[in-house]
Structure formats: C-alpha cells, structure tokens
XYZ file of C-alpha atoms in Angstrom:
740
model
C 2.889 32.062 20.639
C 4.065 30.187 17.575
C 7.644 28.649 17.991
C 10.462 30.471 16.886
C 14.475 30.078 15.960
C 16.570 33.219 16.246
C 17.821 34.008 13.132
C 19.960 37.438 13.085
C 16.447 39.694 13.104
C 14.343 37.346 11.620
C 12.744 34.175 13.554
C 11.231 31.048 12.065
C 7.377 30.819 12.608
C 4.843 27.710 12.307
C 1.276 28.078 11.496
C -1.603 25.260 10.639
C -3.411 26.070 7.111
C -6.368 24.416 6.378
C -8.100 24.007 2.943
C -5.599 23.239 0.594
C -7.136 20.855 -2.099
C -3.684 20.497 -4.326
C -0.037 21.647 -4.808
C -1.153 25.019 -6.688
C -2.738 25.602 -3.577
C 0.471 26.208 -1.579
C 1.706 27.923 -4.824
C -1.009 30.351 -4.272
C -0.085 31.061 -0.018
C 3.633 31.570 -1.122
C 3.172 34.001 -3.848
C 1.156 36.366 -1.445
C 3.558 36.218 1.387
C 6.984 36.370 -0.782
C 5.177 39.689 -2.080
C 5.829 41.188 1.847
C 8.525 42.759 3.058
C 10.548 40.728 5.829
C 9.169 37.252 5.230
C 11.610 34.678 3.748
C 12.288 30.906 3.441
C 8.050 30.367 2.529
C 7.605 26.599 3.247
C 3.725 25.469 2.626
C 2.681 21.539 3.092
C -0.560 20.367 1.545
C -0.799 17.441 2.987
C 0.463 18.478 6.255
C -1.769 21.475 6.233
C 1.107 23.721 7.562
C 3.090 27.049 6.892
C 6.665 27.596 7.833
C 8.586 31.053 6.959
C 11.194 33.321 8.539
C 10.086 36.828 9.798
C 11.263 40.135 10.219
C 8.951 41.415 12.851
C 9.883 45.042 12.382
C 8.740 44.945 8.742
C 5.924 43.053 8.967
C 3.495 41.889 11.542
C 2.546 38.178 12.316
C -0.875 39.743 12.098
C -0.654 40.634 8.689
C 0.597 37.384 7.355
C -1.957 35.988 8.760
C -4.656 38.859 7.390
C -2.912 37.903 4.021
C -3.429 33.854 3.981
C -7.458 34.911 4.907
C -8.076 37.110 2.178
C -7.062 33.683 -0.342
C -9.640 32.388 1.427
C -7.974 29.860 3.827
C -8.230 29.397 7.588
C -4.950 30.031 9.715
C -4.248 28.540 13.336
C -1.416 29.474 14.914
C 1.313 25.933 15.876
C 3.139 25.866 19.395
C 4.514 22.581 20.283
C 2.422 20.541 18.290
C -0.300 21.737 19.390
C -2.460 24.847 18.247
C -4.732 27.686 19.341
C -8.176 27.607 16.799
C -8.178 30.630 14.734
C -11.084 31.112 12.264
C -13.151 27.763 11.627
C -10.174 25.559 11.902
C -9.901 22.498 13.870
C -8.073 19.951 12.250
C -5.943 18.678 14.874
C -3.224 16.732 12.716
C 0.518 16.744 13.538
C 1.700 18.137 10.418
C 5.021 19.804 9.268
C 6.543 22.681 7.160
C 7.576 21.492 4.445
C 8.208 22.967 0.793
C 5.434 22.371 -1.488
C 5.631 21.744 -5.346
C 5.790 24.774 -7.286
C 2.892 25.166 -9.784
C 3.647 28.534 -10.638
C 2.036 28.753 -14.171
C -1.569 27.784 -12.458
C -2.887 28.933 -9.030
C -5.904 26.822 -8.702
C -8.091 27.974 -5.850
C -10.901 27.312 -4.502
C -13.717 28.089 -1.718
C -11.989 27.052 1.322
C -13.255 25.834 4.728
C -12.200 23.481 7.141
C -10.670 20.363 6.604
C -11.736 18.798 10.058
C -12.179 14.782 9.251
C -14.745 15.436 12.025
C -16.857 17.603 10.373
C -19.963 17.003 7.759
C -19.475 19.054 4.327
C -22.124 20.643 4.812
C -20.450 22.611 8.589
C -17.346 23.825 6.020
C -17.065 26.680 4.433
C -17.281 24.947 1.211
C -20.767 23.143 2.355
C -22.373 26.783 3.466
C -21.445 28.346 -0.178
C -22.976 25.191 -1.639
C -26.061 25.708 0.590
C -26.506 29.134 0.104
C -25.462 29.520 -3.232
C -28.359 26.550 -4.135
C -31.072 28.230 -1.911
C -30.654 31.491 -3.689
C -31.168 29.789 -7.140
C -34.249 27.787 -6.044
C -35.381 31.330 -4.735
C -34.756 33.173 -8.114
C -36.636 29.800 -10.069
C -39.661 30.204 -7.350
C -39.815 33.922 -8.573
C -39.621 32.986 -11.767
C -42.851 30.644 -12.180
C -44.530 32.556 -9.552
C -44.204 36.340 -10.379
C -44.625 36.900 -14.198
C -42.417 39.825 -15.895
C -38.188 40.556 -14.977
C -38.578 39.752 -11.584
C -37.171 36.952 -11.785
C -34.389 37.952 -13.951
C -33.642 40.140 -10.965
C -33.847 37.600 -9.040
C -31.018 35.544 -10.885
C -28.926 38.440 -10.887
C -29.016 38.904 -7.351
C -28.544 35.155 -6.734
C -25.171 35.689 -9.060
C -23.908 38.462 -7.732
C -24.335 36.724 -3.712
C -22.866 33.907 -4.733
C -19.910 34.980 -7.099
C -18.830 37.685 -4.440
C -16.772 35.574 -2.191
C -14.864 34.072 -5.398
C -14.347 37.474 -7.096
C -12.808 38.500 -4.057
C -10.342 35.757 -4.076
C -10.052 36.533 -7.237
C -9.134 39.702 -6.709
C -6.768 38.916 -3.588
C -4.670 36.159 -6.150
C -4.330 38.990 -8.574
C -2.963 41.485 -6.268
C -0.653 38.592 -5.193
C 0.594 38.400 -8.935
C -1.295 35.260 -10.036
C -4.244 36.605 -12.633
C -4.623 32.595 -14.019
C -6.942 31.463 -11.340
C -10.196 29.674 -11.769
C -11.739 32.522 -9.430
C -10.293 34.949 -11.813
C -12.256 32.849 -14.614
C -15.100 32.059 -12.677
C -15.679 36.089 -11.945
C -15.420 37.110 -15.909
C -17.430 34.701 -16.979
C -19.885 35.066 -14.413
C -19.921 39.072 -15.282
C -19.991 38.250 -18.811
C -22.761 36.495 -18.594
C -24.677 39.112 -16.965
C -23.771 41.778 -19.573
C -25.226 39.478 -22.519
C -28.495 38.493 -20.207
C -27.905 35.284 -19.635
C -28.325 35.620 -16.015
C -30.261 32.229 -14.859
C -27.116 30.850 -16.328
C -24.674 32.543 -14.584
C -26.473 31.528 -11.572
C -26.152 27.996 -11.809
C -22.578 28.109 -13.010
C -21.984 29.796 -9.597
C -24.007 27.212 -7.961
C -22.344 24.485 -9.883
C -18.729 25.600 -9.069
C -19.680 25.670 -5.583
C -20.831 21.919 -5.971
C -17.682 21.008 -7.407
C -15.391 22.665 -4.866
C -17.154 20.810 -2.383
C -16.707 17.612 -4.042
C -12.851 18.510 -4.725
C -12.418 19.237 -1.124
C -13.761 15.796 0.171
C -11.817 14.186 -2.103
C -8.523 15.976 -0.926
C -9.646 15.320 2.550
C -9.909 11.322 1.424
C -5.897 11.725 0.035
C -5.478 12.682 3.658
C -6.942 9.913 5.094
C -3.912 7.663 5.311
C -1.627 9.980 7.176
C -4.173 11.104 9.633
C -4.690 7.053 10.236
C -0.889 6.538 10.761
C -1.494 9.533 13.310
C -4.389 7.842 15.297
C -2.073 4.872 15.766
C -0.498 6.162 18.595
C -2.623 6.391 21.615
C -3.432 9.784 23.264
C -2.676 8.601 26.731
C -0.335 6.781 28.726
C -0.099 4.975 32.246
C 3.402 6.659 33.559
C 5.011 5.577 36.554
C 6.969 7.504 38.944
C 7.623 7.151 42.677
C 6.169 3.841 42.482
C 2.868 4.831 41.624
C 0.806 4.701 38.656
C -0.946 8.161 36.813
C -2.407 8.440 33.463
C -0.970 11.086 31.512
C -1.424 12.703 27.571
C 1.450 10.533 25.172
C 2.399 13.338 23.722
C 4.006 14.882 27.374
C 6.162 11.924 27.551
C 10.189 12.778 27.933
C 13.025 10.629 27.410
C 13.699 8.392 30.515
C 10.348 8.129 31.875
C 8.894 4.486 32.341
C 5.332 3.699 31.306
C 3.130 0.388 31.915
C 1.662 -1.060 28.843
C -0.901 -3.499 29.567
C -1.488 -6.673 27.365
C -4.072 -5.303 24.510
C -2.815 -1.536 24.951
C -0.739 0.387 22.509
C 2.557 1.356 23.117
C 2.243 5.255 23.399
C 6.247 5.648 22.942
C 9.555 4.430 21.104
C 11.095 3.027 23.874
C 13.127 -0.148 25.292
C 11.644 -2.787 27.365
C 12.933 -2.859 31.206
C 10.620 -5.483 32.411
C 7.970 -8.423 31.610
C 7.942 -10.697 27.972
C 5.227 -9.895 25.787
C 4.127 -10.785 22.064
C 4.469 -7.327 20.016
C 2.300 -7.341 17.247
C 3.888 -4.141 14.950
C 1.915 -4.472 11.764
C 0.400 -0.734 12.350
C 4.116 0.370 11.886
C 6.221 -2.080 9.883
C 3.167 -4.143 8.023
C 4.498 -7.532 9.699
C 1.385 -9.776 10.074
C 3.402 -12.102 12.782
C 4.220 -10.650 16.419
C 7.539 -10.747 17.852
C 8.084 -12.021 21.442
C 10.392 -9.272 22.753
C 11.618 -8.734 26.240
C 14.133 -6.407 28.319
C 16.526 -4.781 26.487
C 14.582 -4.876 23.361
C 12.953 -1.604 21.330
C 9.540 -1.400 20.611
C 7.974 1.148 18.468
C 5.039 3.610 19.264
C 1.574 2.168 18.082
C 2.796 -1.420 18.260
C 0.022 -3.639 20.124
C 1.043 -5.463 23.390
C -0.793 -8.886 22.863
C -0.324 -10.614 26.019
C 1.262 -9.582 28.750
C 2.380 -6.324 31.278
C 5.247 -4.331 30.180
C 7.388 -1.557 31.663
C 9.126 0.477 28.538
C 11.727 2.809 28.903
C 11.147 5.848 26.482
C 13.830 6.719 24.472
C 12.660 8.807 21.719
C 10.096 12.230 22.114
C 6.484 11.905 20.754
C 7.722 14.485 18.421
C 10.715 12.083 17.085
C 9.139 8.602 17.520
C 8.659 6.043 14.212
C 5.200 7.080 13.307
C 5.635 10.609 13.549
C 9.004 10.225 11.501
C 6.929 8.320 8.967
C 4.353 11.253 8.867
C 7.013 13.638 8.267
C 8.634 11.416 5.822
C 5.539 10.883 3.983
C 4.648 14.788 4.057
C 7.963 15.934 2.694
C 7.532 12.909 0.082
C 4.050 14.062 -1.109
C 5.575 17.731 -1.912
C 8.724 16.264 -3.987
C 7.898 16.114 -7.285
C 7.584 13.609 -10.109
C 9.476 14.454 -13.731
C 5.886 14.356 -15.114
C 4.425 16.322 -12.507
C 7.267 19.313 -13.139
C 6.205 18.902 -16.928
C 2.768 19.319 -16.384
C 3.401 22.685 -14.373
C 5.774 24.228 -17.194
C 3.402 22.860 -19.783
C 0.602 24.895 -17.672
C 2.772 28.241 -17.600
C 1.971 28.394 -21.228
C -1.445 26.378 -21.589
C -3.186 29.234 -19.686
C -2.100 32.256 -21.187
C -2.979 30.724 -24.633
C -6.164 29.508 -23.250
C -7.243 33.235 -22.737
C -5.847 34.169 -25.912
C -7.867 31.849 -27.793
C -11.172 32.942 -25.694
C -10.501 36.231 -26.715
C -10.107 35.774 -30.072
C -13.304 33.560 -30.176
C -15.169 36.580 -28.837
C -13.737 39.204 -31.007
C -12.877 38.116 -34.644
C -16.199 36.392 -35.974
C -18.322 39.229 -34.710
C -15.586 41.625 -36.412
C -14.280 39.731 -39.668
C -18.080 37.780 -40.084
C -20.184 40.088 -39.022
C -21.372 37.286 -36.138
C -23.434 38.607 -33.025
C -21.436 39.843 -30.286
C -23.290 38.266 -27.697
C -23.215 34.437 -29.271
C -19.474 34.988 -29.208
C -18.987 36.117 -26.151
C -20.852 33.797 -24.585
C -18.749 31.197 -26.311
C -15.535 32.652 -25.092
C -16.646 32.885 -21.358
C -17.470 29.080 -21.753
C -14.101 28.187 -23.239
C -12.405 30.349 -20.366
C -14.131 27.836 -18.150
C -13.358 24.630 -19.754
C -9.654 25.976 -20.250
C -9.072 25.826 -16.778
C -6.069 23.420 -16.328
C -7.248 22.105 -12.832
C -7.636 18.652 -13.524
C -4.454 18.314 -15.376
C -2.393 20.119 -12.621
C -3.870 18.237 -9.609
C -4.078 14.721 -11.569
C -0.184 13.948 -10.458
C -0.070 14.978 -7.165
C -3.263 13.311 -6.367
C -2.054 9.917 -7.218
C 1.306 10.318 -5.872
C -0.297 11.502 -2.723
C -2.903 8.380 -2.310
C 0.126 6.318 -3.420
C 2.610 7.375 -0.851
C 0.069 6.967 1.977
C -1.078 3.371 0.904
C 2.000 2.218 0.477
C 3.210 3.528 3.743
C 0.282 1.542 5.426
C 2.135 -1.272 4.338
C 5.421 -0.608 5.526
C 6.770 0.984 2.655
C 8.110 4.243 2.458
C 8.950 5.935 -0.656
C 10.575 9.211 -0.683
C 8.338 11.237 -3.554
C 6.992 10.851 -7.014
C 10.385 11.109 -8.253
C 11.351 7.828 -6.745
C 7.833 6.025 -7.824
C 8.247 7.393 -11.313
C 11.711 5.922 -11.064
C 10.354 2.265 -9.356
C 8.479 1.908 -12.358
C 11.113 1.942 -14.740
C 13.571 0.145 -12.628
C 14.878 -3.020 -14.461
C 17.676 -5.030 -12.359
C 17.405 -4.960 -8.518
C 21.111 -5.466 -7.304
C 20.736 -6.925 -3.609
C 23.495 -6.827 -0.797
C 23.861 -10.266 0.784
C 24.435 -10.210 4.368
C 21.095 -8.569 6.582
C 19.329 -8.244 3.160
C 19.031 -11.590 1.090
C 19.528 -13.611 4.230
C 18.608 -13.232 7.923
C 21.585 -11.498 9.034
C 22.312 -13.488 11.904
C 24.849 -16.623 11.011
C 26.034 -19.263 13.280
C 29.438 -20.584 13.536
C 28.962 -24.197 12.072
C 32.482 -25.351 11.748
C 35.660 -24.813 13.258
C 39.508 -26.186 12.394
C 42.677 -25.951 13.806
C 46.069 -26.584 12.239
C 47.474 -28.121 15.757
C 44.020 -29.357 16.401
C 43.044 -27.128 19.502
C 39.641 -25.300 17.863
C 39.343 -24.000 21.436
C 42.316 -22.065 21.355
C 41.265 -20.912 17.782
C 38.004 -19.756 18.642
C 39.811 -18.026 22.031
C 41.573 -16.328 19.801
C 39.015 -14.990 17.194
C 36.687 -13.989 20.394
C 39.315 -11.599 21.463
C 40.126 -9.828 18.096
C 36.307 -9.439 17.583
C 35.349 -8.425 21.308
C 33.390 -5.479 20.776
C 32.860 -5.442 17.216
C 28.868 -5.487 16.511
C 29.396 -7.059 12.739
C 27.525 -9.682 12.409
C 30.251 -12.485 11.848
C 32.073 -11.468 15.228
C 28.796 -11.227 17.420
C 28.203 -15.189 15.980
C 31.746 -16.140 16.788
C 31.130 -14.132 20.346
C 28.484 -16.440 20.966
C 30.063 -19.600 20.192
C 32.388 -18.670 22.920
C 30.234 -18.003 25.005
C 28.719 -21.263 24.338
C 31.538 -22.910 24.843
C 32.478 -21.103 27.973
C 35.618 -19.897 26.370
C 36.753 -16.281 28.180
C 38.103 -14.363 24.834
C 41.542 -13.337 25.268
C 42.001 -9.423 25.520
C 43.005 -7.677 22.695
C 44.105 -4.215 22.174
C 44.285 -1.364 19.571
C 41.124 -3.452 17.526
C 40.730 -2.004 14.143
C 39.172 -3.014 11.078
C 40.745 -3.454 7.718
C 38.275 -2.742 5.481
C 36.427 -5.368 3.189
C 39.613 -7.558 4.738
C 38.500 -7.982 8.165
C 39.818 -6.935 11.924
C 42.686 -7.127 13.554
C 43.929 -6.546 17.352
C 47.208 -7.011 19.454
C 46.510 -10.200 21.774
C 49.295 -10.704 24.084
C 51.891 -8.352 22.548
C 51.072 -9.655 19.051
C 48.980 -8.725 15.911
C 46.258 -11.146 15.371
C 44.086 -11.282 12.293
C 40.211 -12.859 11.405
C 39.728 -11.700 7.850
C 39.031 -13.222 4.247
C 41.130 -16.215 3.590
C 42.314 -14.212 0.325
C 43.968 -12.109 2.917
C 45.388 -14.438 4.855
C 46.829 -15.951 1.512
C 47.962 -12.318 0.783
C 49.848 -11.927 4.462
C 51.595 -15.785 3.385
C 49.631 -17.333 6.574
C 47.965 -20.212 4.415
C 48.553 -23.947 3.967
C 47.689 -26.283 1.489
C 45.380 -28.389 3.923
C 43.724 -25.260 4.795
C 43.007 -24.182 1.548
C 41.284 -27.524 0.270
C 38.842 -27.549 3.387
C 37.722 -24.312 2.717
C 37.071 -24.789 -0.654
C 35.011 -27.707 0.871
C 33.183 -25.247 3.165
C 32.678 -22.807 0.598
C 31.055 -25.063 -1.535
C 28.577 -25.518 0.869
C 27.238 -21.670 0.741
C 29.568 -21.372 4.025
C 31.423 -18.096 4.880
C 34.977 -19.302 5.947
C 37.234 -16.606 8.407
C 40.748 -17.426 8.784
C 42.342 -16.691 12.027
C 45.794 -15.883 11.828
C 48.914 -14.349 13.368
C 51.464 -12.171 11.318
C 53.016 -14.889 8.767
C 51.189 -18.111 10.438
C 47.616 -19.428 10.389
C 46.009 -20.268 13.626
C 42.843 -22.209 12.195
C 39.547 -21.363 10.829
C 36.003 -20.563 11.394
C 33.167 -21.077 8.789
C 29.810 -19.735 9.490
C 26.691 -19.843 7.491
C 23.671 -17.149 7.432
C 20.283 -18.791 5.856
C 18.671 -16.859 3.140
C 15.367 -15.384 4.438
C 12.230 -17.422 4.122
C 10.656 -14.847 1.285
C 14.142 -14.729 -0.775
C 13.268 -17.031 -3.430
C 9.695 -15.664 -3.770
C 10.750 -11.632 -4.025
C 13.768 -13.343 -6.896
C 10.686 -15.148 -8.572
C 8.169 -12.000 -8.059
C 10.655 -9.452 -9.800
C 11.062 -12.011 -12.660
C 7.570 -12.191 -13.454
C 7.421 -8.489 -13.454
C 10.758 -8.788 -16.156
C 12.932 -7.335 -13.251
C 16.366 -8.808 -13.062
C 17.782 -9.897 -9.653
C 21.766 -9.784 -8.508
C 23.644 -10.575 -5.320
C 26.466 -8.389 -4.770
C 28.591 -9.382 -1.907
C 31.974 -8.915 -0.397
C 31.460 -12.673 0.174
C 33.866 -15.379 -1.797
C 32.806 -16.473 -4.926
C 31.953 -20.091 -4.043
C 29.961 -19.100 -1.314
C 28.232 -16.287 -2.764
C 27.649 -18.808 -6.299
C 25.941 -21.503 -3.679
C 23.669 -18.909 -2.147
C 22.906 -17.545 -5.732
C 22.040 -20.925 -7.381
C 19.766 -21.626 -4.569
C 18.076 -18.357 -5.247
C 18.357 -18.553 -8.812
C 19.519 -15.090 -9.182
C 22.904 -13.631 -10.505
C 25.703 -12.948 -8.802
C 29.259 -10.672 -8.263
C 31.545 -11.842 -5.293
C 34.493 -10.871 -3.525
C 33.680 -7.028 -3.543
C 35.243 -4.328 -1.350
C 33.045 -1.073 -0.720
C 34.389 0.758 -3.795
C 33.829 -2.556 -5.977
C 29.983 -2.128 -5.068
C 30.115 1.282 -5.873
C 31.699 0.372 -9.597
C 29.134 -2.310 -9.967
C 26.218 -0.489 -9.605
C 27.605 2.008 -11.814
C 28.428 -0.502 -14.558
C 24.944 -1.742 -14.259
C 23.277 1.348 -14.188
C 25.459 1.891 -18.039
C 22.426 -0.452 -19.050
C 19.678 -0.682 -16.865
C 17.499 1.230 -14.450
C 19.133 -0.020 -10.913
C 17.700 -0.162 -7.549
C 20.048 -1.319 -4.649
C 18.993 -3.093 -1.772
C 20.865 -3.013 1.451
C 20.743 -2.697 4.975
C 21.452 1.403 4.972
C 24.861 1.343 6.560
C 27.259 -0.436 5.218
C 26.189 -0.311 1.807
C 25.353 3.782 1.559
C 28.071 4.334 -1.260
C 26.117 1.759 -2.860
C 22.855 3.285 -2.395
C 23.342 6.239 -3.300
C 25.052 5.009 -6.166
C 21.950 3.307 -8.035
C 19.090 4.979 -9.062
C 16.874 3.976 -6.302
C 18.355 2.917 -2.989
C 16.098 0.872 -0.544
C 17.142 0.641 2.846
C 15.733 -2.854 5.186
C 15.283 -1.839 8.345
C 12.269 -2.041 10.946
C 12.000 1.787 11.552
C 15.518 2.497 12.385
C 17.091 5.948 11.773
C 19.287 4.710 8.644
C 16.241 3.114 7.381
C 13.875 6.275 7.269
C 16.862 8.914 6.359
C 19.771 7.711 3.899
C 17.996 5.700 1.232
C 15.161 6.989 -1.676
C 12.996 4.243 0.102
C 12.916 1.918 3.164
C 11.109 -1.317 3.915
C 9.881 -1.460 7.357
C 9.191 -4.863 7.860
C 12.641 -6.389 6.653
C 10.892 -8.768 4.150
C 12.735 -9.190 0.537
C 9.181 -9.933 -0.759
C 8.446 -5.800 -0.392
C 11.161 -5.186 -3.147
C 8.289 -6.366 -6.154
C 5.727 -4.951 -4.327
C 6.963 -1.355 -4.211
C 7.709 -1.791 -8.204
C 4.694 -2.906 -8.905
C 2.868 -0.430 -6.712
C 5.042 2.599 -8.508
C 3.883 0.970 -11.447
C 0.261 0.984 -10.603
C 0.705 4.501 -9.786
C 2.420 5.664 -12.723
C -0.592 3.990 -15.055
C -3.275 5.831 -12.843
C -1.196 8.812 -13.440
C -1.777 8.412 -17.299
C -5.344 7.547 -16.864
C -5.607 10.870 -14.889
C -3.608 12.700 -17.729
C -5.844 11.119 -20.502
C -9.280 12.164 -18.824
C -8.126 15.662 -18.196
C -6.539 16.353 -21.239
C -9.521 14.266 -23.489
C -12.563 16.235 -21.700
C -10.706 19.552 -22.491
C -9.936 18.872 -25.955
C -14.139 17.579 -26.267
C -15.507 20.240 -24.716
C -13.239 23.423 -26.335
C -14.215 22.308 -29.626
C -18.257 21.493 -28.846
C -17.803 25.009 -27.105
C -16.601 26.588 -30.102
C -19.112 25.231 -32.749
C -21.863 26.016 -29.927
C -22.806 23.009 -28.408
C -22.229 23.028 -25.089
C -22.509 26.237 -22.471
C -21.770 27.775 -19.578
C -23.057 25.171 -17.402
C -21.420 22.474 -19.195
C -18.055 24.351 -19.011
C -18.289 24.512 -15.610
C -19.120 20.455 -15.214
C -16.155 19.792 -17.707
C -13.637 21.649 -15.528
C -14.980 21.034 -11.620
C -16.378 17.534 -13.056
C -12.881 16.554 -14.545
C -11.059 17.401 -11.538
C -12.930 15.607 -9.106
C -13.014 12.550 -11.841
C -9.020 12.562 -11.653
C -9.161 12.558 -7.911
C -11.387 9.984 -7.458
C -9.492 8.085 -9.758
C -6.256 8.587 -7.725
C -8.023 7.526 -4.613
C -8.450 3.970 -6.099
C -4.708 3.708 -5.237
C -5.584 4.035 -1.273
C -6.730 0.258 -1.822
C -3.261 -0.580 -2.111
C -3.170 -0.848 1.603
C -5.111 -3.300 2.140
C -3.012 -5.665 -0.827
C -5.104 -4.539 -3.596
C-alpha cells in the first residue's frame, strides 16, 4: 500500500512513474489526472520519476489513477516507505520524491514509453521493442516489394504502417481525451493516416519507423541526464555493520534508525549521517562535498553518509534516518531544483502555446489554398501539409532548456555546488557583484586570541571576566576566548542572565554586577573607554585584529584582541571573480580598520561596522545598480542572503546551508563562488545554442517543405533529430562534474 497522510476524506499517495523524458511528460500526466474527480494537488517529478497526489477514494480508486497513467504510455509502480512494488515493466530502483513538475501546458510532448531502468539495454525497453517491431515490419514489406510483383508490397507497407502507428494512435487518443490535442503522437497519427490516403504507404511506414528510432534516442539521452542523481544515490552503501548487544551483524543501510551504532571499517563508505563515538580516522568527504583533502575526525565529530573511512575502524552513532541523510537531502534538492523553471523556460512555454496552433493553422492553409485558389494537385499539397505538421512540433524547443538545466544541476551537485533551480542558474550567470560576509566565509571562522591588555595590569582577571560573560555562547569569538581561558587554567566566573546585544556584544550578571564583552564603540557609548585603550585598539585593528572591550557599567576592565585568518583560497577566488568581470565586496560588522586590513590583503572592496539591518540595507543599495550575490554562513546572514538576487550559503552539508539559501557550497571553498558563476554562464551559453539549433532547423525545413524539397521522412528527422541534438548538447554539461 502506498504511504498516505489523512486530510479530511482524502489521502496523499505516491507512485513511481517511468518513461518520462521531458517536463512536458509531467504536464501530460498531470492534465489527465486532474480531470478525475476526487484528485487534487497532483505533483509530478520528471527527474525523480515520481507522482504524488491527494485522492478521495470514495470517488476515484487508485486503480483508476494507475490506469489513466498507463493509457498515456507510462509504467507506474506503487511506492511504500522508499521502496516499491513492481508494476508492468518498471524496475528502476531510484529514491525519488514527489515534487511539482514544470508546466508546459502549451505542448504535451509524449513518447513511446518504456522502462527507464539503467540496468536495461535499449532493446529491452518498450521503446526498443517498438523500434525492433516496426523495423522488422518495414524490412518484410521491402522484401515483399522486391520479391512479389503487383500491389502486394503496397498492402504490406500499409500493414507495417498501421501496426507500427497503432500504439502511437492509442496514446494520441488518450492525450486527446485528457484535453491535449497537440501532441507529437496526434501529429504522427494524422500524418500517417494522410499519407496512406494519398497513396504514400511506403513513406508512411518509414516515417513510423524513424519516429520510433528517434524516441529511443530521446529516451537514452534523457536517462543519461538522470545519471548524476543516480550516481549520488549510489554513494550510500546498501548494507551496514550494526552493533547490538556486543555483536555485529550486517543489515540493510535503509533500515538504520537514529541512535543505533554502526561499525565502519577502513575502506568502507559510511552508511549513515552520524557522530563518531569511538576511533580516529581520516574521512574522505569528496563524494559529498567535493573536498579532495581527507579530514581527520574523532569522537564527537559529525560524519556524512557516503563519505569514505580511509584508515581506521570507527564506531558511528546514527543521527539521521536514511531518508533524511545528507545524500538524500542533496538528491531531493537537486530534483526540486530541476522542476523549478528558469525565466527562459517559462517564456518558451508561453511561446509554445501559440506556436503549435499557428503551425496547425499554417498546415491547413498549405493543404487547402493552392488546390482551391490555384488548381494545384491535392495530393501534393496535402503531402506537404502533413510534413509541415511533423516539422512544426516544438519538441526540441521545449526540451532545450530543461535538458541543459538538469545536466548542469547534476554536474554542479557532484562538485559540491547546489543551485536550487533554473532561475538561480539564469540569475547567477548575470551576477556583477559578489558580497561576502567576513567571519566564517572569507575567513576560517576559528579566531584565536592574540593579545590581552588590562587597565590595572591583571590580564588574567580580564580574561576570566570575559570568559564568564561568554560562557555557553557558540559564537566563534566567544569560543576563542573560552579556549584561551581553558589553556591558561582559568575558571570562568559564573555569569547569570546572559544575553546578546544585537550588533554590539554580550552582557551577563557576574558577582551581582552587569559585565559586558562588546565592540569598543559600544564601550565608548557606555562611557567605559580611556585614551590609552583607544590608542592600543587602533594599533591592534591596524594589524587586522578584531578587538573586544571587557567592561562593567561605566568602567573598562581591559581589551581582548583576536584574529581570524582568511581562508587559503580567498584571494584566488577574488582574482577569479575579477577575471570574470565580477566585483567583490566584504560586508562585516567588524570595525573599519580591521576590515580595511583584511580587504586590502584580499584586494577587494569593503563596508564595515554593519549591524544585521545595515547589511540588508547595503545589499539593497548595491542591488539598485548591479546584480548582487550574497555569500554567507546561512545563519547570521539570513536576512542579507534573502535580500540579494542570489543568496549562497557556505556549509558542509548542514541543514541551514542546504535549506535557507538559493545555492550552497558544501565544501566551504570560497573558490567555489567563481566556479558557480562560471558553470551558470556555461549553462546559459548551452541553452542559447540549443534554442538556436531547435529554431534554426525548424525554420530551414519549414521553408524546404513548403517548397517541396523535403518530405515526410525528413520531417520526422527534423523533429526527433533536433530533439536528440539539443539533448546531446545539453549532456555535454555533465563533463563539468569532472572540472571540465
């Protein structure tokens, strides 16, 4: 039974659907199901190959839903808890998710659908069998033509055409009943029938065969576009070594539960997101984050499913279910992104709504006007009109954008770059300025205490007071102060009622008096600053250090200086952005002198002493003149990330990095920012090439068909050939996952 979620009298059901080659396939299924009573909220994912909907079974049964999908030529399988029961020919074991598909309502491009199981050869699929069957029929008809004189060969070609076009016509009728008359099946059916009527049986049979061949090629190409997601899914091992009651046994990784402990041997892939409880090893996270250098991790540290344990035995406590581990969430986000259409794709969708009826109208005019007004031959002009119908099908145009987007998103995910949809790619390609947060983005995010100074000369007392105020805080500066206090063997003074003062620092009650650790500017506002302290602060800030003032109400205790070093690749990233014609700017709440010192070392612009609201205002101001990308840690910078045209979160697979922003850099590399922009620009160039191929071939063959230079079989090649060409061109983007 499918999983279900009660909602009044309806339940949410999920199926796997195979054979979808483009976003229009989702429209076709959705259009057919939305006509059924009791069916609501239909969501179809082409790349995830899933169907989810809300169904009132009192009015429509599950079997009726499955039958409607099968009549359209697709295979369907019930899903249950991430597994499924095989129905029909479907045997594709991919963990997809139900998300809304793209809506190409103007054109329902449908196919001879079979299984998309990557383990099947093309000739084992429904499409492949149709090609073989129509090919054998065509060969038999030609054999009869050369071996048997008379009309026998004509009728053999008629039979070959009728048998080959029958499944196509059946799907055309199903689409027509679903309110979608302008499908390639309908045009093929009309063209084949018309060719038989005017006596072109041999050419009609050839057209049916070429159509079937083109469908196979489209299916193979579309399946290649899913290869990136399948490869991600394959990173997680199928089995795990579960420890229970002092014994170890092998279980399915998909059955692991939170809190269980698994044993990970050297060379094994980690089967689940978890926390190391025992052992120390180098973890290769390249499969997840794209980071090529293994990280040494030990007890208490987080590890990701799909990472490789390189050199020692580990015990890992499972912290996320298999359905919610990092790989599964990445797959889910990529699938969702592939269904989020770019502005160019939406424009093509609107264009196709008018394009297809216009082509049909033109074909009618071509068939009627010359014979009626100029006394031309009916057979000649009907033949040209039929060819025009096939050439006019905008399949290649409709698939040109989503094919490129799907390939680009899959390739980028393999490099640890997540972009949430075609709109993000299109916007990223036009970015003119990148604004960076400082701490944790341009810098490592692990500052260390470099200097201590006290008004009364007791530096350790200043450190103890600062540690008491910061105790319990997870802020990087607080952690640095607490670490220095621990190294000095100082017990932090117990503080109470600690709270953050936005953009200024932290305060807490210590020994009955309120103490502060905050910015020197805040200390000055509170009247707790001396001239000697100001001079020392200016000197430290000129060295690129961040200074925190430690004070009680009205009197300064001392200062603590910290420095957070820039990431190793930060300067290279800024240089690469410059080579792309993109400006770089640092936005920070730090003081102006520290910000200037770091920005100068990175050769970038900067704005300093910004409160969270100030960062949002700065982004909005910058966006008035440039397309702005904001890069931050995904937590403190959430408002600024939302204000920019694109918000990019740094983070190795964290929930925030994956969920909050428009894009995420899983490997924490600043150099991935120019890589993301470069991939977006390459993708948009690929899309423009595809549109040129699709429209160019259509324009050429429309003219040659009307003039009588090309016929039906060329028309089929023009349609399916152009579709295959744009898909293959889009698949070149998969090479980007190898750094190409």
